CSV table of C-alpha atoms and ligand atoms in Angstrom, one decimal:
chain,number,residue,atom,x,y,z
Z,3,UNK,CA,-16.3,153.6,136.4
Z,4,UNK,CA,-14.1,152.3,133.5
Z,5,UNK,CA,-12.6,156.0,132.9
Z,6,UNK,CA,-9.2,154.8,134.1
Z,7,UNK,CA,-9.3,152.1,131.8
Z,8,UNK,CA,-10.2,153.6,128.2
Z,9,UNK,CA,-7.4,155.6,129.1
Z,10,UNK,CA,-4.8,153.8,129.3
Z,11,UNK,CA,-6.4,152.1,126.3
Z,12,UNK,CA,-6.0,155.2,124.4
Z,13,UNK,CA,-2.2,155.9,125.5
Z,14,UNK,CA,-1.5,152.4,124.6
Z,15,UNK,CA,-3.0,153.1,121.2
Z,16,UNK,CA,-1.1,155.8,121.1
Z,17,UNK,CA,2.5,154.6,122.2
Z,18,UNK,CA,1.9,152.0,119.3
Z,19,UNK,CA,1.7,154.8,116.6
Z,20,UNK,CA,-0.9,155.1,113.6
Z,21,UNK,CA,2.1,155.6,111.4
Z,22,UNK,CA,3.3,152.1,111.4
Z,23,UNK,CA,-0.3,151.4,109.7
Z,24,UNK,CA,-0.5,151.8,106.2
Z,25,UNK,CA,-4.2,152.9,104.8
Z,26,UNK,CA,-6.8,150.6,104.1
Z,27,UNK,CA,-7.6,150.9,100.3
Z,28,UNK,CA,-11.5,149.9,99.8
Z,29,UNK,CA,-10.8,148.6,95.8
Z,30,UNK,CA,-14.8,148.0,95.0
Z,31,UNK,CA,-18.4,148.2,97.0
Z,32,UNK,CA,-20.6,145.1,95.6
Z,33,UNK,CA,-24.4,145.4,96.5
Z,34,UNK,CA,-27.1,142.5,96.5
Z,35,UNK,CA,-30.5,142.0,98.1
Z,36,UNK,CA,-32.0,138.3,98.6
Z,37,UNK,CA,-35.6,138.2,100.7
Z,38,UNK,CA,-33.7,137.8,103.7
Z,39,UNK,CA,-31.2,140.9,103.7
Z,40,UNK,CA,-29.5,143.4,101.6
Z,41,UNK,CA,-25.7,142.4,101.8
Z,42,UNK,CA,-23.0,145.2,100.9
Z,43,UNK,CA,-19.3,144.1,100.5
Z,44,UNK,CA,-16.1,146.2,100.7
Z,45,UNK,CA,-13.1,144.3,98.7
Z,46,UNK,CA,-10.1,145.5,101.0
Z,47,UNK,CA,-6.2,145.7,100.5
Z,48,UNK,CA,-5.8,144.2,103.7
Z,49,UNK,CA,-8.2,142.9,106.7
Z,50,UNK,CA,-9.4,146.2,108.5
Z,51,UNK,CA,-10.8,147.7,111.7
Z,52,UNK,CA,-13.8,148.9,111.2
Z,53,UNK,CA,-16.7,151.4,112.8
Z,54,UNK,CA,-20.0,150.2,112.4
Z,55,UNK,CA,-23.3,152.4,113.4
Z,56,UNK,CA,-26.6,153.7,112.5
Z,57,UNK,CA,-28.4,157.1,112.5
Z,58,UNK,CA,-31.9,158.1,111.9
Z,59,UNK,CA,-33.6,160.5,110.5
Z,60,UNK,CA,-33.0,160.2,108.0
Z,61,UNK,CA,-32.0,156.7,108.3
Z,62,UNK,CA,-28.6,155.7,108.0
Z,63,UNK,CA,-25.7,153.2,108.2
Z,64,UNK,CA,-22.2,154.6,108.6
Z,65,UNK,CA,-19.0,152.3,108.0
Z,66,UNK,CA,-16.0,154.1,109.1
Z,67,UNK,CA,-12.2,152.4,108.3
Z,68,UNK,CA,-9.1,153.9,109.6
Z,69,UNK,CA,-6.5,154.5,108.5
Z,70,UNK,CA,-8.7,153.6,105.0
Z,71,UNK,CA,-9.2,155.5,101.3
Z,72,UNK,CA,-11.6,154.3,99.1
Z,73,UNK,CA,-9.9,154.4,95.4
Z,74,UNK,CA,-10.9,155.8,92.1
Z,75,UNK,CA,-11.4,152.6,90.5
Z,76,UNK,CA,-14.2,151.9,93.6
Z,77,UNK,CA,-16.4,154.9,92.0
Z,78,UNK,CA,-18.9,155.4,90.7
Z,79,UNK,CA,-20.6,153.5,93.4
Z,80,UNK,CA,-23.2,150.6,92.6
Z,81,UNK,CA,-26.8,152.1,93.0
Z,82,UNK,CA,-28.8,151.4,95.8
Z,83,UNK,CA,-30.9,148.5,96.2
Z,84,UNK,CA,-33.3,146.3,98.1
Z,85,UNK,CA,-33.7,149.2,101.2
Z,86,UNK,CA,-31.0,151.0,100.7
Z,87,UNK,CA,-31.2,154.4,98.9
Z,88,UNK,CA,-28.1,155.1,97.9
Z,89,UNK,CA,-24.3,154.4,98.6
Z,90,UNK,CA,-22.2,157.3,99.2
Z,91,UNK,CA,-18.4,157.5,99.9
Z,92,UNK,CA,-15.8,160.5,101.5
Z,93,UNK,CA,-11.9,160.2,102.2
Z,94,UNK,CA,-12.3,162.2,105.1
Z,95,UNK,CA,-9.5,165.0,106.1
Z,96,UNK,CA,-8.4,162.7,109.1
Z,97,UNK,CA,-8.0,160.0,107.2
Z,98,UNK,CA,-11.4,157.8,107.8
Z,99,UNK,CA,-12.8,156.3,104.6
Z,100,UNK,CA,-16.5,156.7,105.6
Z,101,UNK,CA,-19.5,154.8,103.6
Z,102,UNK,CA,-22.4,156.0,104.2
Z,103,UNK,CA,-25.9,153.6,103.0
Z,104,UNK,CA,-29.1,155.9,102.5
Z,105,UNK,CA,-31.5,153.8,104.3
Z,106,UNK,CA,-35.3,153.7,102.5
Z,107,UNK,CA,-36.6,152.1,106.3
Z,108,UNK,CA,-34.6,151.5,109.5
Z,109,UNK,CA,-32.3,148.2,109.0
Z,110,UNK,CA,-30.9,146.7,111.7
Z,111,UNK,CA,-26.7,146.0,110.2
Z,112,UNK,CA,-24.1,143.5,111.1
Z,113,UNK,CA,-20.8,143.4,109.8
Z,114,UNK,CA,-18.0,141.0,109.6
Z,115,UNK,CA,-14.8,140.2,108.3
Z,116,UNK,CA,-14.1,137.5,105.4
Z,117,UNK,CA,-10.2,136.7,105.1
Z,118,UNK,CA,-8.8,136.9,101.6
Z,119,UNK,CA,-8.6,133.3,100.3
Z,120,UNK,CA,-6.3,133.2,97.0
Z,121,UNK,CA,-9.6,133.6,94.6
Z,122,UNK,CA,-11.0,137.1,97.1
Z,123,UNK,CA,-9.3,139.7,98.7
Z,124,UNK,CA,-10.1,140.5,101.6
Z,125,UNK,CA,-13.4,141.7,102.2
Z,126,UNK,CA,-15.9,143.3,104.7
Z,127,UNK,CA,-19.3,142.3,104.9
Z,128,UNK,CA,-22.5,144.6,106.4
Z,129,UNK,CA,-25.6,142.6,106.1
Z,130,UNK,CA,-29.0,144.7,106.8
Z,131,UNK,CA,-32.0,143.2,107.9
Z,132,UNK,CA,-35.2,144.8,108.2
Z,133,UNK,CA,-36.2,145.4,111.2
Z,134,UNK,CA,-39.9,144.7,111.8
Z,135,UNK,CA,-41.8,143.4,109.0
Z,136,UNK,CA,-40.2,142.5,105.2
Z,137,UNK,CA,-40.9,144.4,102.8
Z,138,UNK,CA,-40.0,142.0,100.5
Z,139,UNK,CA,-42.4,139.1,101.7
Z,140,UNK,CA,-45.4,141.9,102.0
Z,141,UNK,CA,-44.7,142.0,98.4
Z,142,UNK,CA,-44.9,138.6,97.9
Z,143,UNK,CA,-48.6,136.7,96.6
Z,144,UNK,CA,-48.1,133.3,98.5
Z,145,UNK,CA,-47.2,133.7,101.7
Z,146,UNK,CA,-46.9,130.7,102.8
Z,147,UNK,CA,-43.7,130.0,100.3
Z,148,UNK,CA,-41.6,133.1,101.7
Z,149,UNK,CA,-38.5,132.0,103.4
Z,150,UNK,CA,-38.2,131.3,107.0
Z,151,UNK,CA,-37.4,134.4,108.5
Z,152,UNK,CA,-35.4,135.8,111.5
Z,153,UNK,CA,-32.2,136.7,111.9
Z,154,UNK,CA,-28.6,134.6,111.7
Z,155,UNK,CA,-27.1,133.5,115.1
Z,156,UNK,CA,-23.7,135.4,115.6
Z,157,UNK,CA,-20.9,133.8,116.8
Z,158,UNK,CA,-18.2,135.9,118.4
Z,159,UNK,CA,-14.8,135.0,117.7
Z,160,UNK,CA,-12.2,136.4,120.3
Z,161,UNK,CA,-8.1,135.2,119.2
Z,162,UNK,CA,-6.8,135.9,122.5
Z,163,UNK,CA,-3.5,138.7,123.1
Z,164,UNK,CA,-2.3,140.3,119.9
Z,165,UNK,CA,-0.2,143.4,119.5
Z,166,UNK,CA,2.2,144.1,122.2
Z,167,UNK,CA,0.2,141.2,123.9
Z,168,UNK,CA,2.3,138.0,122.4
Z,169,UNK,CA,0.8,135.7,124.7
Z,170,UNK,CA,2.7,132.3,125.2
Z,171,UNK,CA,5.6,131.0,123.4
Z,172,UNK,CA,6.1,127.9,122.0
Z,173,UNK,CA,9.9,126.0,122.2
Z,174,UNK,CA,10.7,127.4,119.3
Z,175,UNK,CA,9.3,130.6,119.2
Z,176,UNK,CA,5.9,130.2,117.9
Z,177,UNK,CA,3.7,132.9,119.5
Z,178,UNK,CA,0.6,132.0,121.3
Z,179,UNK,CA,-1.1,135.3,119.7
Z,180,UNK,CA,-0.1,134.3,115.3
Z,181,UNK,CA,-1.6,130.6,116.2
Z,182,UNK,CA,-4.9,131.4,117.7
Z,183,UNK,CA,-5.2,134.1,114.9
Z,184,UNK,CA,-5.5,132.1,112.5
Z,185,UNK,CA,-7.1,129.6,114.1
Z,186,UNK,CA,-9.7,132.3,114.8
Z,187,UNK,CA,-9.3,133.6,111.1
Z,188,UNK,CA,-10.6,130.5,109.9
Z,189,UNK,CA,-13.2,129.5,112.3
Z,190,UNK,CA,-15.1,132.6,111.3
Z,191,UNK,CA,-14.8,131.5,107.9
Z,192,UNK,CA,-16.5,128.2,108.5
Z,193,UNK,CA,-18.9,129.8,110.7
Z,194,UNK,CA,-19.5,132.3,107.6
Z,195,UNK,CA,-20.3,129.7,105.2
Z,196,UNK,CA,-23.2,128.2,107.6
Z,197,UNK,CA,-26.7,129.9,105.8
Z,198,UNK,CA,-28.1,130.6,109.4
Z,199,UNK,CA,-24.6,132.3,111.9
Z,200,UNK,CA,-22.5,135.3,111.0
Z,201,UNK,CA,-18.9,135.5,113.0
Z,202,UNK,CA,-17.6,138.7,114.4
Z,203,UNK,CA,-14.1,138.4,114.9
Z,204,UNK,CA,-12.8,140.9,117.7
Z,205,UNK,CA,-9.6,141.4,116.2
Z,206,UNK,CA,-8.6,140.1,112.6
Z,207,UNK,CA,-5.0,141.7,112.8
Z,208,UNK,CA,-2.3,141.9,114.5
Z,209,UNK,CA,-3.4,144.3,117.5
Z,210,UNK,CA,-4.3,145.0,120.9
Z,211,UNK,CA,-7.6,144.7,122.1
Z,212,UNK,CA,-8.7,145.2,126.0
Z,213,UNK,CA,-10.1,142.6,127.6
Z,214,UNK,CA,-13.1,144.5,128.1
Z,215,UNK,CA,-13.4,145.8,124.7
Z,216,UNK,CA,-13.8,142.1,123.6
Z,217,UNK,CA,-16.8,142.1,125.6
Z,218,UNK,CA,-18.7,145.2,124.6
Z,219,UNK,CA,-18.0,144.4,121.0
Z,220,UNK,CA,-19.1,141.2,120.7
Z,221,UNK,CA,-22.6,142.5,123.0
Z,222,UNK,CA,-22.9,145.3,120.1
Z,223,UNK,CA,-22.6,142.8,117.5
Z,224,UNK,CA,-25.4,141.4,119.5
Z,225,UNK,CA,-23.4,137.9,119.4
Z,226,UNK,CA,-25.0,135.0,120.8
Z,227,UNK,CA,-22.2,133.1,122.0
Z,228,UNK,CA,-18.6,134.6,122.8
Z,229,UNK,CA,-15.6,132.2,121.9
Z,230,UNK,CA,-12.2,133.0,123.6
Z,231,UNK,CA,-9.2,131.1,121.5
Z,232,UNK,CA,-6.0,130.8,123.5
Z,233,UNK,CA,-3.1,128.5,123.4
Z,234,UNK,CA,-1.7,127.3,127.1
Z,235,UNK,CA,1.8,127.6,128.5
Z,236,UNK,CA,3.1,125.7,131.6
Z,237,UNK,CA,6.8,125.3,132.8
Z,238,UNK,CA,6.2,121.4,132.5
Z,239,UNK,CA,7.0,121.1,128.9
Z,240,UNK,CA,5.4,117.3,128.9
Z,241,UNK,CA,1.8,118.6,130.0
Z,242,UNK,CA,-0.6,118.8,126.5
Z,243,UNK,CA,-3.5,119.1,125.4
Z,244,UNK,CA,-6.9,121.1,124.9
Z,245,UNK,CA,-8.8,122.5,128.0
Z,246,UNK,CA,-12.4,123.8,127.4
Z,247,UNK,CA,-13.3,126.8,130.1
Z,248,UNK,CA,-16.3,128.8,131.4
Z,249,UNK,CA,-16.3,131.6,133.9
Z,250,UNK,CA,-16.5,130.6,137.2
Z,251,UNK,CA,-19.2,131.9,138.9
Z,252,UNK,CA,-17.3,131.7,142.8
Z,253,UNK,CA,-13.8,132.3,141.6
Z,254,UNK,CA,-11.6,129.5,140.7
Z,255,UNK,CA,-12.5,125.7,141.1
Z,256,UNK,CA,-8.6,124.9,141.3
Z,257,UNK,CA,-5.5,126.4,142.3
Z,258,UNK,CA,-4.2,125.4,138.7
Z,259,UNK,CA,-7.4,127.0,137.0
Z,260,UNK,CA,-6.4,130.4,139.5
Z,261,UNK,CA,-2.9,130.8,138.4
Z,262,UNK,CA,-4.1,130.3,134.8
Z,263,UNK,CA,-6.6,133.0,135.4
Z,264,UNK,CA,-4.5,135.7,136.9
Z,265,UNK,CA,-1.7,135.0,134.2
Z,266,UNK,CA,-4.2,135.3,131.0
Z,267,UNK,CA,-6.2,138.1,132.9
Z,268,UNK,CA,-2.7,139.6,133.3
Z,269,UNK,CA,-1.6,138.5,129.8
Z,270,UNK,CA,-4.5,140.5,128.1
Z,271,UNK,CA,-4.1,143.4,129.5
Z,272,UNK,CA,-0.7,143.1,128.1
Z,273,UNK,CA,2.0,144.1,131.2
Z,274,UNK,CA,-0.1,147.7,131.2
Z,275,UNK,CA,0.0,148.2,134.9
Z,276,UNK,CA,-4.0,148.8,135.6
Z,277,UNK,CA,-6.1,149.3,138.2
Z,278,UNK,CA,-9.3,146.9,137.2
Z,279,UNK,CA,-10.5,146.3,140.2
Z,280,UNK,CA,-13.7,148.6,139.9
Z,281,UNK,CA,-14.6,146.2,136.3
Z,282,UNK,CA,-13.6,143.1,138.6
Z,283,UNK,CA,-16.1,144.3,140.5
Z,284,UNK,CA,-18.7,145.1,138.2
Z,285,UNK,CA,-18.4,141.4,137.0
Z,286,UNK,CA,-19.0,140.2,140.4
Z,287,UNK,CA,-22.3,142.1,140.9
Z,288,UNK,CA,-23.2,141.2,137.1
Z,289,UNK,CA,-22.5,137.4,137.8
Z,290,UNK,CA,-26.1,137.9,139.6
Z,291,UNK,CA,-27.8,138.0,136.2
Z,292,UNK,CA,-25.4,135.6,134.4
Z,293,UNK,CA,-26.5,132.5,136.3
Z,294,UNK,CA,-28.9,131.9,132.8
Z,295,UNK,CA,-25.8,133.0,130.4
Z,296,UNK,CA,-23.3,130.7,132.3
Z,297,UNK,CA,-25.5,127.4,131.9
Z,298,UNK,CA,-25.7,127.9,128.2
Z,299,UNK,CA,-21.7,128.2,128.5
Z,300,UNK,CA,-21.4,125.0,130.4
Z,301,UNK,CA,-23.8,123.5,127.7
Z,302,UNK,CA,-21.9,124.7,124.4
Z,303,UNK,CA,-18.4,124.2,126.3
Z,304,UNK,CA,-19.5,120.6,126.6
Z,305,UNK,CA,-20.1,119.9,122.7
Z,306,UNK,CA,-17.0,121.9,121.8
Z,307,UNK,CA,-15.1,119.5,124.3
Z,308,UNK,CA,-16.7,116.1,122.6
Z,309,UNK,CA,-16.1,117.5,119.3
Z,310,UNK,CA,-12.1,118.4,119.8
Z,311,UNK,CA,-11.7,115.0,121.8
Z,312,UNK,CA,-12.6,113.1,118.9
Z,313,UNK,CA,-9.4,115.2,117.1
Z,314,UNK,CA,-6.9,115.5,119.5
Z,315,UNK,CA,-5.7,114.9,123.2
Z,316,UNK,CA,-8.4,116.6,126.1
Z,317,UNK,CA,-6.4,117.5,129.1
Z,318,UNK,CA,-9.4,117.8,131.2
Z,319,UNK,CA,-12.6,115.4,130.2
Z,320,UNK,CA,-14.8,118.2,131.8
Z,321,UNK,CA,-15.4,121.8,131.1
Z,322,UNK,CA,-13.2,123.8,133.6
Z,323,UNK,CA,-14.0,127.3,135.5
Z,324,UNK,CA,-12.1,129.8,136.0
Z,325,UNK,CA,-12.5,133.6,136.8
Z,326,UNK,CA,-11.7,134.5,133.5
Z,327,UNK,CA,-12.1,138.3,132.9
Z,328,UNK,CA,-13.0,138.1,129.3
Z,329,UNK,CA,-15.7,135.6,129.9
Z,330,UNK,CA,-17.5,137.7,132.2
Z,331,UNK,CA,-20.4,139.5,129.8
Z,332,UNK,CA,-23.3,139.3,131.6
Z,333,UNK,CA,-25.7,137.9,129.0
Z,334,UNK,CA,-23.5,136.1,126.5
Z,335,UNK,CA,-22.7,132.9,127.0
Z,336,UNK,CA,-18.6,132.8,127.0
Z,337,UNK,CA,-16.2,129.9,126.8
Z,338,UNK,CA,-12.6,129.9,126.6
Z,339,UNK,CA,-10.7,127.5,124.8
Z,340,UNK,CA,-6.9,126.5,125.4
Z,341,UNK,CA,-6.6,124.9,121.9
Z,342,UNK,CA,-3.5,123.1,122.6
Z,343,UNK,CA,0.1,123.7,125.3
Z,344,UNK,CA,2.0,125.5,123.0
Z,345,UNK,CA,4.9,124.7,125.8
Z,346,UNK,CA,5.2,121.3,125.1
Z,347,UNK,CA,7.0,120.6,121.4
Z,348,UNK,CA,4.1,118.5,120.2
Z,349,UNK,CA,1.4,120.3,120.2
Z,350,UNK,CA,3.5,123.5,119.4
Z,351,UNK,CA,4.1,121.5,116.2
Z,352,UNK,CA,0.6,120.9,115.6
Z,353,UNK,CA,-0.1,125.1,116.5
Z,354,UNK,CA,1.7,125.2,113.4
Z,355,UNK,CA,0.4,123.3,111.1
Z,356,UNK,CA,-2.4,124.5,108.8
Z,357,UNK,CA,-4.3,121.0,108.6
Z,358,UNK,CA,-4.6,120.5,112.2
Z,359,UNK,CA,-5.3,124.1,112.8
Z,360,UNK,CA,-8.1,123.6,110.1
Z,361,UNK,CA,-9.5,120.5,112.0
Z,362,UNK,CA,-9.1,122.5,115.0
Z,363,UNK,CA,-11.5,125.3,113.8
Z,364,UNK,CA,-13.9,122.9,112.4
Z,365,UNK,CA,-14.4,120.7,115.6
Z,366,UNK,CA,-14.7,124.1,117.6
Z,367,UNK,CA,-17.6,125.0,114.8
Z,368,UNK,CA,-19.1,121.6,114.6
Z,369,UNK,CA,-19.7,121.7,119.1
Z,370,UNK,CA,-21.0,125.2,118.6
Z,371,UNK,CA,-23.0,124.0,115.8
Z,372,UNK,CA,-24.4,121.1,117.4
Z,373,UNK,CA,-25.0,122.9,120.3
Z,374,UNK,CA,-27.2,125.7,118.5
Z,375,UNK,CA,-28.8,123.2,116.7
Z,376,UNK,CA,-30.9,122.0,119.7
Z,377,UNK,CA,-30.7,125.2,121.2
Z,378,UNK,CA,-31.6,127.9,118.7
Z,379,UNK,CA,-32.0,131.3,120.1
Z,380,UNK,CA,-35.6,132.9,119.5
Z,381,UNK,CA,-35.8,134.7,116.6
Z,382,UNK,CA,-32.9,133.1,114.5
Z,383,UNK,CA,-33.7,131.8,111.4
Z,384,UNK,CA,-32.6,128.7,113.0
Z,385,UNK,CA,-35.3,128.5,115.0
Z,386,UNK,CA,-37.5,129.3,112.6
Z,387,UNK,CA,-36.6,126.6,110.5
Z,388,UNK,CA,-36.8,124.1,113.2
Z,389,UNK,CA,-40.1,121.7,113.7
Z,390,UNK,CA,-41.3,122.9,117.1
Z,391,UNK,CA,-40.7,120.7,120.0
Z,392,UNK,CA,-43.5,118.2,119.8
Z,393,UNK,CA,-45.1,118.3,122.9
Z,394,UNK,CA,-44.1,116.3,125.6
Z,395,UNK,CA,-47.0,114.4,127.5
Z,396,UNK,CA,-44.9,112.7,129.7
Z,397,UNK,CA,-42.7,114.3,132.5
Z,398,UNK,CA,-39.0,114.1,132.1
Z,399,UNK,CA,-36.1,114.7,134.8
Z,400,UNK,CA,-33.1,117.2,134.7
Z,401,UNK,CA,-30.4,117.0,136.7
Z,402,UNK,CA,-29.4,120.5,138.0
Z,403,UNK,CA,-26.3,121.9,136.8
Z,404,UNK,CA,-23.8,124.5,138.2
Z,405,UNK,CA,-24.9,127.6,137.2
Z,406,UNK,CA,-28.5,126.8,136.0
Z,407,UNK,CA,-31.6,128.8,137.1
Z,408,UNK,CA,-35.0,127.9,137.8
Z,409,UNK,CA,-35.7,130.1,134.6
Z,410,UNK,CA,-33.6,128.9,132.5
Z,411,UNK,CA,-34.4,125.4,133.2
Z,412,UNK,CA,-38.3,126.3,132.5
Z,413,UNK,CA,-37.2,128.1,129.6
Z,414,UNK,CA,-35.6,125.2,128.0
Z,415,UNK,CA,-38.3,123.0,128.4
Z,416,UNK,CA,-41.1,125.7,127.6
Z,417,UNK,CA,-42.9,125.1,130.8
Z,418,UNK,CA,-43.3,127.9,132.9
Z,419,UNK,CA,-41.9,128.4,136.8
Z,420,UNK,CA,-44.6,128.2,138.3
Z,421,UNK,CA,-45.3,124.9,137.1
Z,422,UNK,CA,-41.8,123.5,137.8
Z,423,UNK,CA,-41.9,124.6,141.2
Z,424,UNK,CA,-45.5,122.7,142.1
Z,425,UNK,CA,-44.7,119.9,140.7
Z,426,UNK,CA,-41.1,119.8,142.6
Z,427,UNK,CA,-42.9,121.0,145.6
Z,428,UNK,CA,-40.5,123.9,145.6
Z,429,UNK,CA,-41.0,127.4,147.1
Z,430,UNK,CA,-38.7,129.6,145.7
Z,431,UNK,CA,-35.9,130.1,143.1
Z,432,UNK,CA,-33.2,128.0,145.2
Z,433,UNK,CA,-32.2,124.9,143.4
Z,434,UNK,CA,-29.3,122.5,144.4
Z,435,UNK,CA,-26.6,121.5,142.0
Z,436,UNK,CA,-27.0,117.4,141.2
Z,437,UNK,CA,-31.0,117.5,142.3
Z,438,UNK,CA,-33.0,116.1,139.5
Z,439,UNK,CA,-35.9,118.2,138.7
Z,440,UNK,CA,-39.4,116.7,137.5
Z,441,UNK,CA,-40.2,118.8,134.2
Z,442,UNK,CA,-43.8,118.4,133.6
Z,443,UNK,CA,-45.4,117.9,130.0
Z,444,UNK,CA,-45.7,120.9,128.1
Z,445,UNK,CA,-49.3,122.3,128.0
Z,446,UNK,CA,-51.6,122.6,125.2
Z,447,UNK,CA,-51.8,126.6,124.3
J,523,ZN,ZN1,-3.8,133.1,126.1
C-alpha cells in the first residue's frame, strides 16, 4: 500500500547523496545500571541517525549508525553489566558502526538523542528495561522499599521540514526548518531531565524525514504523545502568534485551517510530486480507532495552549483542527504546534532568539507535563508513583467533547461502560458533543 511511497523516499535519499555526510565517530561507550534500567551511552562527534532493534535467541540489542566508526580510543569496551552480557563493537564494510549488547534476559530498549551542551558532546542514549519482572528487586530483602516501577512516558518530538524541506521563511531569511530544530533540540532536553519521560526526537539534524516516517517512528519508540513543532507563514505579514492543533477528525474546521493543511501536508513531503492518496486513505479508515487517541490530543493541546499563552501572543484561544497528515497515528495522541508566524518580523525576531526559544520549549514541556501529570499512562512509573484516585462516592458530570468516546470517557474516570450508559439511560456508544454525562462513583473492588 505505501510501496510508492518508500520509494520515492529512497530516491530522495539518494539524490541527496551519502557523500556530503561525514562519518559519525562513536569516541567512548559508558555503561551503568540503577534498579530501574541499565543505561548505555555513545559520546558522538556529531548528533546521529541511528538504528535501533532487538533479536533473540540469543538475546540481543543492535545499534546501527551510518555513516558511523567507532574509534580506537572507544576500545576496549566497558564490561557488561546489570543484564547485559557483554558490549561488542564492528566498523562494518559498508560503513555501519554496529554495537551489539549481549542480553543475559530479554530487555525491552529505548534510545534517544542528548545534544552536546558545551560540558558533553553529543551523545546517544539506549535505556533497557526488563521486561517482566526485575531482577534487581527479586534480589532485594524488603520489598516494600524497591523503587516504583514501570516504565518512563516517551514524548515524541517531531521539528517539522528539514533537509530539502526548508519550510517557511521569515523576512529576513530565517528558515522555518533551523528554528523549530532547535526549538525541538531543546525541548527533548528538558523533557530528558524529567526522572519519569524520555524524548525521541524524529530528526536531530538537518534532514528529510517523510511525513509518515514521523509516525511509524515515534509508534516504535512506543511514544505516548507525538509533538509536531512548526513555525507559520501567511502573506499578511501583521498576523502573529502561536496556534495549538489536533487532527481533525471530518477534515478541516476552517477554510484557513484547510489551506494550512494542504500547504504543510505539501510542505513535508518537500515539492516530491507523490501520489498519497492510498495513506490519505488509510488515515481515514484508521480515524475509526483514533476517536480515544484524539481526545487525549484535545486534552494535552489545551495545557500546551494555557502554558504558551502565559509567554507569548495565542492567535487562536482554542485548540484548532485540521487534517494534518502527520497527526494522523492512529493510537498516539498528536498535536501540532505553530510556535510562532515566522512571516511577521516580530515573532521572526523572537524564532531567533535563544531565550525565548528556551521559554518556548519549556512552556510546551510544562502543558505536556501538566497534562501527564493527571493523566499518567498505565504502566509509567508516573503512574506508579501517583496516590490512586481516591474513590469518588459522589457522581460527577462531563461534558462531552469532540472526539471523545464512551470508552475513553469510562476509562478516565475508572467506571466501566456499562455503568455509564445505565446511569445516562443510554443504549449504545453514540454520544453527542456538549451533552453532559453523569459519571457515577467509582465502585469498591
Ligand atoms: Zn511547517
Amino acid at each position: 500500500m505505501f510501496t510508492g511511497q518508500r520509494l520515492l523516499a529512497c530516491v530522495a535519499l539518494v539524490a541527496h547523496g551519502f557523500a556530503v555526510a561525514a562519518p559519525v565517530q562513536v569516541d567512548s561507550v559508558r555503561i551503568a545500571t540503577d534498579s530501574a534500567r541499565t543505561r548505555i551511552a555513545l559520546d558522538l562527534s556529531q548528533p546521529a541517525e541511528h538504528k535501533l532493534f532487538t533479536l533473540s535467541n540469543p538475546h540481543r540489542v543492535v545499534i546501527d549508525i551510518k555513516p558511523g566508526r567507532i574509534v580506537k580510543s572507544a576500545l576496549p569496551l566497558p564490561a557488561g553489566d546489570g543484564g547485559v552480557r557483554k558490549i561488542r563493537s564492528a566498523n562494518r564494510e559498508d560503513g555501519t558502526v554496529r554495537i551489539v549488547l549481549d542480553l543475559e534476559h530479554p530487555m525491552k530498549p529505548r534510545s534517544f538523542l542528548l545534544a552536546a551542551d558545551g560540558q558533553q558532546p553529543d551523545r546517544l542514549v539506549v535505556d533497557l528495561a526488563p521486561i517482566g519482572s526485575l531482577p534487581a528487586v527479586r534480589r532485594a530483602p524488603v520489598l516494600k522499599a524497591a523503587p516504583p516501577r514501570g516504565r518512563d512516558i516517551v514524548i515524541a518530538v517531531d521539528a517539522g521540514h528539514g533537509g530539502k524541506d526548508p519550510g517557511a521563511r521569515g523576512p529576513t531569511g530565517i528558515r522555518e526548518k533551523d528554528v523549530v530544530l532547535r526549538i525541538s533540540r531543546r525541548l527533548a532536553e528538558i523533557i530528558e531531565t524529567d526522572p519519569h519521560m524520555r524524548a525521541y526526537l524524529t530528526r536531530s539534524t538537518d534532514r528529510f524525514v517523510n511525513l509518515r516516517e514521523r509516525m511509524e517512528r515515534s509508534r516504535s519508540a512506543q511514544a505516548d504523545l507525538f509533538v509536531s513543532i512548526h513555525a507559520d507563514a501567511f502573506r499578511d505579514t501583521r498576523v502573529r502568534g502561536a496556534t495549538v492543533y489536533v487532527l481533525s477528525s471530518k477534515g478541516a474546521s476552517d477554510e484557513a485551517a484547510r489551506r494550512l493543511a494542504d500547504r504543510e501536508n505539501a510542505a513535508l513531503i518537500g515539492g516530491v510530486a507523490l501520489d498519497d492518496k492510498d495513506s490519505t486513505l488509510a488515515g481515514v479508515l484508521l480515524d475509526l480507532s483514533q476517536n480515544a487517541a484524539l481526545s487525549a490530543s484535545f486534552d494535552v493541546g489545551d495545557e500546551i495552549l494555557q502554558q504558551i499563552g502565559r509567554m507569548t501572543k495565542v492567535r487562536k484561544q482554542r485548540v484548532q483542527e485540521a487534517p494534518f497528515l502527520v497527526l494522523k497515528s492512529p493510537d498516539v495522541p498528536s498535536v501540532l504546534i505553530e510556535t510562532a508566524f515566522i512571516s511577521n518580523p516580530s515573532d521572526e525576531r523572537n524564532l531567533s532568539s535563544s531565550t525565548y526559544r528556551e521559554r518556548l520549549a519549556q512552556a510546551i514541556f510544562d502543558g505536556i507535563r501538566d497534562y501527564f501529570e493527571s493523566n499518567p499512562p498505565p504502566g509509567t512509573v508516573m503512574a506508579a508513583t501517583q496516590r490512586p484516585m481516591p474513590g469518588r462516592s459522589a457522581d460527577l458530570e462531563h461534558v462531552i467533547r469532540r472526539g471523545e468516546t464512551l470508552s475513553a470517557i469510562a476509562n478516565r474516570y475508572d467506571v466501566s461502560v456499562r455503568r455509564i450508559r445505565s446511569v445516562n439511560n443510554l443504549r449504545g456508544d453514540k454520544i453527542v458533543v456538549g451533552k453532559v454525562l453523569r459519571i457515577p462513583p467509582t465502585q469498591d473492588i
